Short mmCIF file of C-alpha atoms in Angstrom, two decimals:
data_model
loop_
_atom_site.label_atom_id
_atom_site.label_comp_id
_atom_site.label_asym_id
_atom_site.label_seq_id
_atom_site.Cartn_x
_atom_site.Cartn_y
_atom_site.Cartn_z
CA MET A 19 96.81 54.58 29.77
CA LYS A 20 93.56 52.69 29.15
CA LYS A 21 92.47 55.33 26.64
CA ARG A 22 95.78 54.94 24.83
CA TYR A 23 95.24 51.17 24.53
CA ILE A 24 91.72 51.71 23.20
CA LEU A 25 92.97 54.16 20.59
CA ALA A 26 95.77 51.79 19.60
CA ALA A 27 93.35 48.89 19.28
CA ALA A 28 90.99 50.99 17.20
CA GLY A 29 93.83 52.07 14.98
CA ALA A 30 95.00 48.47 14.52
CA ALA A 31 91.46 47.37 13.69
CA GLY A 32 91.09 50.18 11.17
CA PHE A 33 94.38 49.28 9.53
CA ALA A 34 93.35 45.62 9.34
CA GLU A 35 90.07 46.61 7.68
CA PHE A 36 92.00 48.69 5.17
CA LEU A 37 94.30 45.76 4.34
CA ILE A 38 91.35 43.41 3.88
CA SER A 39 89.59 45.93 1.64
CA ALA A 40 92.74 46.50 -0.42
CA TYR A 41 93.19 42.73 -0.82
CA PHE A 42 89.66 42.17 -2.11
CA TYR A 43 89.87 45.28 -4.26
CA ARG A 44 93.02 44.14 -6.07
CA ARG A 45 91.61 40.63 -6.64
CA THR A 46 88.43 42.04 -8.12
CA MET A 47 89.16 45.31 -9.88
CA VAL A 48 92.77 45.17 -11.08
CA ARG A 49 93.17 43.36 -14.37
CA SER A 50 96.37 41.52 -13.48
CA GLU A 51 94.85 40.12 -10.27
CA ALA A 52 91.36 39.17 -11.55
CA LYS A 53 91.67 35.50 -12.50
CA VAL A 54 89.22 33.58 -14.68
CA GLU A 55 89.78 30.36 -12.72
CA ARG A 56 88.69 32.04 -9.50
CA THR A 57 85.63 33.52 -11.18
CA MET A 58 84.58 30.14 -12.58
CA LYS A 59 84.98 28.51 -9.19
CA MET A 60 82.90 31.20 -7.49
CA ALA A 61 80.21 31.06 -10.18
CA GLY A 62 79.86 27.33 -9.57
CA THR A 63 78.61 26.36 -13.04
CA ASP A 64 79.67 22.87 -14.16
CA TRP A 65 80.82 23.53 -17.72
CA SER A 66 82.38 20.08 -18.16
CA GLN A 67 78.95 18.58 -18.93
CA TYR A 68 78.68 20.80 -22.02
CA ALA A 69 82.21 20.24 -23.34
CA ASP A 70 81.19 18.18 -26.39
CA PHE A 71 78.37 20.57 -27.31
CA ILE A 72 80.64 23.62 -27.00
CA GLY A 73 83.42 21.92 -28.96
CA GLU A 74 81.11 21.14 -31.86
CA ARG A 75 79.75 24.68 -31.99
CA LYS A 76 83.21 26.19 -31.61
CA LYS A 77 84.53 24.43 -34.73
CA ARG A 78 81.71 25.79 -36.90
CA PHE A 79 82.03 29.19 -35.29
CA LEU A 80 85.75 29.56 -35.95
CA ASP A 81 85.36 28.32 -39.52
CA TRP A 82 83.20 31.39 -40.22
CA PRO A 83 85.25 34.27 -41.74
CA HIS A 84 86.12 36.84 -39.10
CA GLU A 85 88.56 39.67 -38.45
CA ASP A 86 89.97 41.73 -35.59
CA VAL A 87 88.64 45.29 -35.31
CA TRP A 88 89.66 48.16 -33.04
CA ILE A 89 88.24 51.40 -31.67
CA SER A 90 89.36 54.02 -29.14
CA SER A 91 87.42 54.78 -25.97
CA GLU A 92 86.67 58.30 -24.77
CA ASP A 93 89.50 58.00 -22.25
CA GLY A 94 92.02 56.82 -24.81
CA LEU A 95 92.01 53.03 -24.45
CA LYS A 96 92.44 50.81 -27.50
CA LEU A 97 89.50 48.39 -27.47
CA HIS A 98 89.31 45.14 -29.42
CA GLY A 99 86.50 43.26 -31.07
CA THR A 100 86.04 40.38 -33.50
CA LEU A 101 83.67 40.90 -36.43
CA PHE A 102 81.88 38.03 -38.12
CA GLU A 103 80.35 39.50 -41.27
CA ASN A 104 77.13 37.98 -42.60
CA ARG A 105 75.16 38.66 -45.78
CA ASP A 106 74.81 42.44 -46.13
CA ASN A 107 75.61 43.23 -42.46
CA LYS A 108 72.28 45.01 -42.03
CA ARG A 109 71.31 42.91 -39.00
CA VAL A 110 73.98 43.06 -36.33
CA VAL A 111 74.28 41.71 -32.80
CA ILE A 112 76.95 43.23 -30.57
CA CYS A 113 77.90 40.76 -27.83
CA PHE A 114 79.34 41.71 -24.43
CA HIS A 115 80.95 39.00 -22.29
CA GLY A 116 81.14 38.36 -18.56
CA TYR A 117 83.71 39.21 -15.90
CA THR A 118 87.26 37.86 -16.61
CA SER A 119 86.08 36.35 -19.91
CA GLU A 120 86.47 37.74 -23.44
CA GLY A 121 84.42 38.22 -26.55
CA MET A 122 85.34 35.01 -28.35
CA LYS A 123 84.43 32.77 -25.40
CA ASP A 124 80.93 33.56 -24.16
CA TYR A 125 79.03 33.38 -27.46
CA ILE A 126 80.31 30.14 -28.98
CA ALA A 127 77.01 28.32 -28.45
CA LEU A 128 74.77 31.24 -29.42
CA SER A 129 76.72 31.86 -32.63
CA ASP A 130 74.63 29.18 -34.37
CA TYR A 131 71.43 31.04 -33.57
CA TYR A 132 72.58 34.43 -34.82
CA LEU A 133 74.65 33.40 -37.84
CA LYS A 134 71.95 31.10 -39.22
CA ARG A 135 69.48 34.00 -39.03
CA GLY A 136 71.68 36.28 -41.07
CA PHE A 137 73.14 38.36 -38.25
CA ALA A 138 76.63 39.78 -38.39
CA MET A 139 78.23 39.32 -34.98
CA LEU A 140 80.56 41.78 -33.27
CA LEU A 141 82.13 40.20 -30.20
CA VAL A 142 83.63 42.86 -27.96
CA ASP A 143 86.48 42.54 -25.47
CA LEU A 144 85.43 44.84 -22.63
CA ARG A 145 88.06 47.20 -21.22
CA ALA A 146 90.72 45.41 -19.13
CA HIS A 147 89.75 42.11 -20.79
CA GLY A 148 91.03 40.07 -23.73
CA LYS A 149 92.99 42.17 -26.21
CA SER A 150 91.48 45.46 -25.04
CA GLU A 151 93.56 47.88 -23.01
CA GLY A 152 92.80 48.99 -19.45
CA LYS A 153 94.09 48.36 -15.95
CA TYR A 154 90.81 48.55 -14.01
CA VAL A 155 87.63 46.59 -14.68
CA GLY A 156 84.74 48.87 -15.63
CA PHE A 157 81.90 46.63 -14.36
CA GLY A 158 79.51 48.27 -16.80
CA CYS A 159 79.85 51.69 -15.20
CA LEU A 160 82.65 52.67 -17.57
CA ASP A 161 81.87 50.13 -20.31
CA ARG A 162 78.44 51.66 -21.03
CA TRP A 163 80.21 54.61 -22.66
CA ASP A 164 82.25 52.17 -24.75
CA VAL A 165 78.95 50.73 -26.02
CA LEU A 166 78.30 54.06 -27.73
CA LYS A 167 81.70 53.89 -29.42
CA TRP A 168 81.01 50.38 -30.71
CA LEU A 169 77.68 51.58 -32.05
CA ASP A 170 79.52 54.35 -33.92
CA PHE A 171 81.78 51.66 -35.39
CA VAL A 172 78.77 49.62 -36.57
CA ARG A 173 77.15 52.64 -38.22
CA GLN A 174 80.38 53.48 -40.02
CA THR A 175 81.07 49.87 -41.03
CA CYS A 176 77.59 48.52 -41.76
CA GLY A 177 75.74 51.70 -42.66
CA GLU A 178 73.14 53.96 -41.07
CA ASP A 179 70.38 51.54 -42.06
CA ALA A 180 71.79 48.64 -40.00
CA LYS A 181 69.60 47.28 -37.21
CA VAL A 182 71.35 46.34 -33.98
CA ILE A 183 70.69 44.08 -31.00
CA LEU A 184 72.83 44.43 -27.85
CA HIS A 185 73.34 41.08 -26.13
CA GLY A 186 75.16 40.89 -22.80
CA THR A 187 76.01 38.10 -20.36
CA SER A 188 76.68 38.72 -16.63
CA MET A 189 78.89 41.83 -16.50
CA GLY A 190 78.13 42.28 -20.20
CA ALA A 191 74.42 42.22 -19.36
CA ALA A 192 74.94 44.87 -16.70
CA THR A 193 76.84 46.88 -19.32
CA VAL A 194 74.03 46.87 -21.90
CA LEU A 195 71.40 47.58 -19.24
CA MET A 196 73.41 50.52 -17.92
CA ALA A 197 73.78 51.74 -21.51
CA SER A 198 70.00 51.52 -21.98
CA GLY A 199 69.60 54.66 -19.86
CA LEU A 200 71.74 56.64 -22.28
CA GLU A 201 70.52 58.19 -25.52
CA LEU A 202 71.11 55.24 -27.83
CA PRO A 203 71.10 55.71 -31.61
CA GLU A 204 68.00 54.67 -33.55
CA GLN A 205 69.83 51.66 -34.95
CA VAL A 206 69.49 49.88 -31.59
CA LYS A 207 66.26 47.91 -31.75
CA GLY A 208 66.53 45.61 -28.74
CA ILE A 209 68.55 44.43 -25.75
CA VAL A 210 69.15 40.93 -24.35
CA ALA A 211 70.41 40.78 -20.76
CA ASP A 212 71.40 37.31 -19.54
CA CYS A 213 72.10 37.06 -15.77
CA GLY A 214 72.94 40.74 -15.33
CA PHE A 215 73.54 42.45 -11.99
CA THR A 216 72.31 45.80 -10.72
CA SER A 217 75.58 47.42 -9.64
CA PRO A 218 79.11 46.47 -8.57
CA LYS A 219 78.27 47.51 -5.01
CA GLU A 220 75.25 45.22 -4.77
CA VAL A 221 76.87 42.18 -6.37
CA PHE A 222 80.05 42.58 -4.27
CA THR A 223 77.93 42.82 -1.13
CA HIS A 224 76.19 39.59 -2.11
CA VAL A 225 79.51 37.81 -2.76
CA LEU A 226 81.00 38.95 0.56
CA HIS A 227 77.93 37.69 2.43
CA SER A 228 77.31 34.44 0.59
CA MET A 229 80.81 33.23 -0.30
CA TYR A 230 83.16 34.82 2.22
CA HIS A 231 80.66 35.11 5.11
CA MET A 232 81.88 38.62 5.80
CA PRO A 233 79.98 41.85 6.43
CA ALA A 234 80.01 44.36 3.58
CA PHE A 235 80.76 47.26 5.94
CA PRO A 236 83.36 48.72 5.98
CA ILE A 237 84.98 46.73 3.15
CA ILE A 238 82.69 48.05 0.41
CA ARG A 239 82.97 51.63 1.65
CA LEU A 240 86.78 51.50 1.65
CA ALA A 241 86.92 49.69 -1.70
CA ASN A 242 84.58 52.29 -3.16
CA ARG A 243 86.95 55.08 -2.14
CA MET A 244 89.86 53.19 -3.72
CA ASN A 245 87.91 52.70 -6.92
CA GLN A 246 86.88 56.34 -7.15
CA LYS A 247 90.50 57.38 -6.80
CA LEU A 248 92.09 54.73 -9.03
CA ALA A 249 89.47 53.73 -11.61
CA GLY A 250 87.48 56.95 -11.60
CA TYR A 251 84.00 55.72 -10.71
CA GLY A 252 81.93 54.79 -7.69
CA MET A 253 80.62 51.25 -7.24
CA ASP A 254 77.01 52.39 -7.25
CA GLU A 255 77.59 55.39 -9.49
CA CYS A 256 75.71 53.61 -12.24
CA ASN A 257 73.02 51.16 -11.17
CA ALA A 258 71.32 49.17 -13.92
CA ALA A 259 67.99 49.27 -12.07
CA ARG A 260 68.02 53.06 -12.23
CA GLU A 261 69.12 53.09 -15.86
CA VAL A 262 66.45 50.71 -17.19
CA ALA A 263 63.85 52.96 -15.58
CA LYS A 264 64.82 55.50 -18.25
CA SER A 265 65.03 53.01 -21.11
CA VAL A 266 62.88 53.03 -24.24
CA THR A 267 64.59 50.01 -25.82
CA PRO A 268 62.68 46.68 -25.82
CA THR A 269 64.50 44.34 -23.46
CA LEU A 270 64.60 40.60 -22.86
CA PHE A 271 65.74 39.56 -19.37
CA ILE A 272 67.06 36.00 -18.89
CA HIS A 273 68.20 34.44 -15.62
CA GLY A 274 68.60 31.03 -14.04
CA ASP A 275 66.83 30.64 -10.70
CA ALA A 276 69.74 28.55 -9.34
CA ASP A 277 72.30 31.32 -9.92
CA THR A 278 74.28 31.81 -6.70
CA PHE A 279 76.84 34.23 -8.18
CA VAL A 280 74.41 36.90 -9.42
CA PRO A 281 71.20 36.15 -7.51
CA TYR A 282 67.93 35.77 -9.37
CA ARG A 283 66.35 38.52 -7.27
CA MET A 284 68.51 41.06 -9.14
CA CYS A 285 66.85 40.08 -12.42
CA GLU A 286 63.43 40.44 -10.81
CA LYS A 287 64.39 43.93 -9.62
CA LEU A 288 65.71 44.90 -13.04
CA TYR A 289 62.58 43.62 -14.78
CA ARG A 290 60.28 45.52 -12.41
CA SER A 291 62.31 48.70 -12.90
CA CYS A 292 62.41 48.58 -16.69
CA ALA A 293 60.20 51.21 -18.35
CA ALA A 294 60.53 49.81 -21.88
CA ASN A 295 58.63 46.97 -23.53
CA LYS A 296 60.02 43.88 -21.80
CA TRP A 297 60.03 40.11 -21.50
CA MET A 298 61.51 37.74 -18.93
CA LEU A 299 62.67 34.14 -19.23
CA THR A 300 63.36 32.26 -16.01
CA VAL A 301 65.27 29.01 -16.50
CA LYS A 302 64.62 26.52 -13.73
CA GLY A 303 67.73 24.98 -12.23
CA ALA A 304 70.17 27.03 -14.32
CA ALA A 305 73.32 28.28 -12.60
CA HIS A 306 75.24 31.39 -13.59
CA ALA A 307 75.27 31.93 -17.40
CA GLU A 308 73.92 28.41 -17.90
CA SER A 309 70.45 29.29 -19.18
CA TYR A 310 71.10 28.67 -22.88
CA TYR A 311 72.76 25.33 -22.21
CA LYS A 312 69.99 24.22 -19.85
CA GLU A 313 67.07 25.17 -22.10
CA PRO A 314 68.31 26.10 -25.59
CA GLN A 315 64.89 25.80 -27.21
CA ASN A 316 63.18 28.09 -24.69
CA TYR A 317 66.09 30.52 -24.88
CA GLU A 318 65.86 30.70 -28.67
CA LYS A 319 62.08 31.00 -28.52
CA ALA A 320 62.48 34.01 -26.22
CA LEU A 321 64.97 35.55 -28.67
CA ASP A 322 62.51 34.92 -31.51
CA THR A 323 59.84 36.80 -29.55
CA LEU A 324 62.11 39.83 -29.10
CA LEU A 325 63.27 39.86 -32.73
CA LYS A 326 59.71 39.58 -34.02
CA ALA A 327 58.55 42.42 -31.75
CA VAL A 328 61.29 44.75 -33.04
CA ASP A 329 60.84 43.66 -36.67
CA MET A 330 64.17 41.90 -37.08
#
């Protein structure tokens, strides 16, 4: 009888763990359940203090001629981007946004920097975000392959002689860093990674510990199995720290040391692992994705250093 009670209790505990894992999985990985308001609250950045600055930049940004563009992913998703053409379109920055955001939101402030320097800007909606199709968030692991498709689009649209910078923020930064381990076309001259994480598994573990005060085991293990079955990839299948170790593309790492959402130590790990020519800007007191707003002059100076090094 006692053994039966023990088995029943173990079964109940296992079922409860499954329900908890499924709950967190849906809230994080399924497009319809991943809410931008929740992400902003968890990230903890006070954007209200920059409202006037963003509003001023946004007006100039949207006044610039732009158009919707579309490509198809390898697995048949229709992916959306917004193209801001500039001069002869021979200098192009492809911008990748953060989790639950979209292309036209994360680069409002930085648009001044790139457009004034003659860059065409391609702002991508990552899969399962914005106007792009997709049910499950790719967290860079799937999106890195979409980077190659966007690069094909740029070569076809702007010519084989176009020079390209990949600029990513948060999940977008993880995306471009994961892509750096692939065989990128010669048009890619540099990468900018602002507050990127190493892998979904590692950032989810951090969030469970720091924000929910819960152990990662067995939640991450169960969620990983769900993701492999439903989304088709493992949560540590592609780790940006492993990918940058194979990279030959000059890379600028940027991170705020007050980031509690994607901890600063991840940037340190990524920087140490990177085999390519590299630079790192640490912004004191900057929260998640706040570095440009906190120190715009230092941020732009770091971008100038990268662009000069890659002859752009």
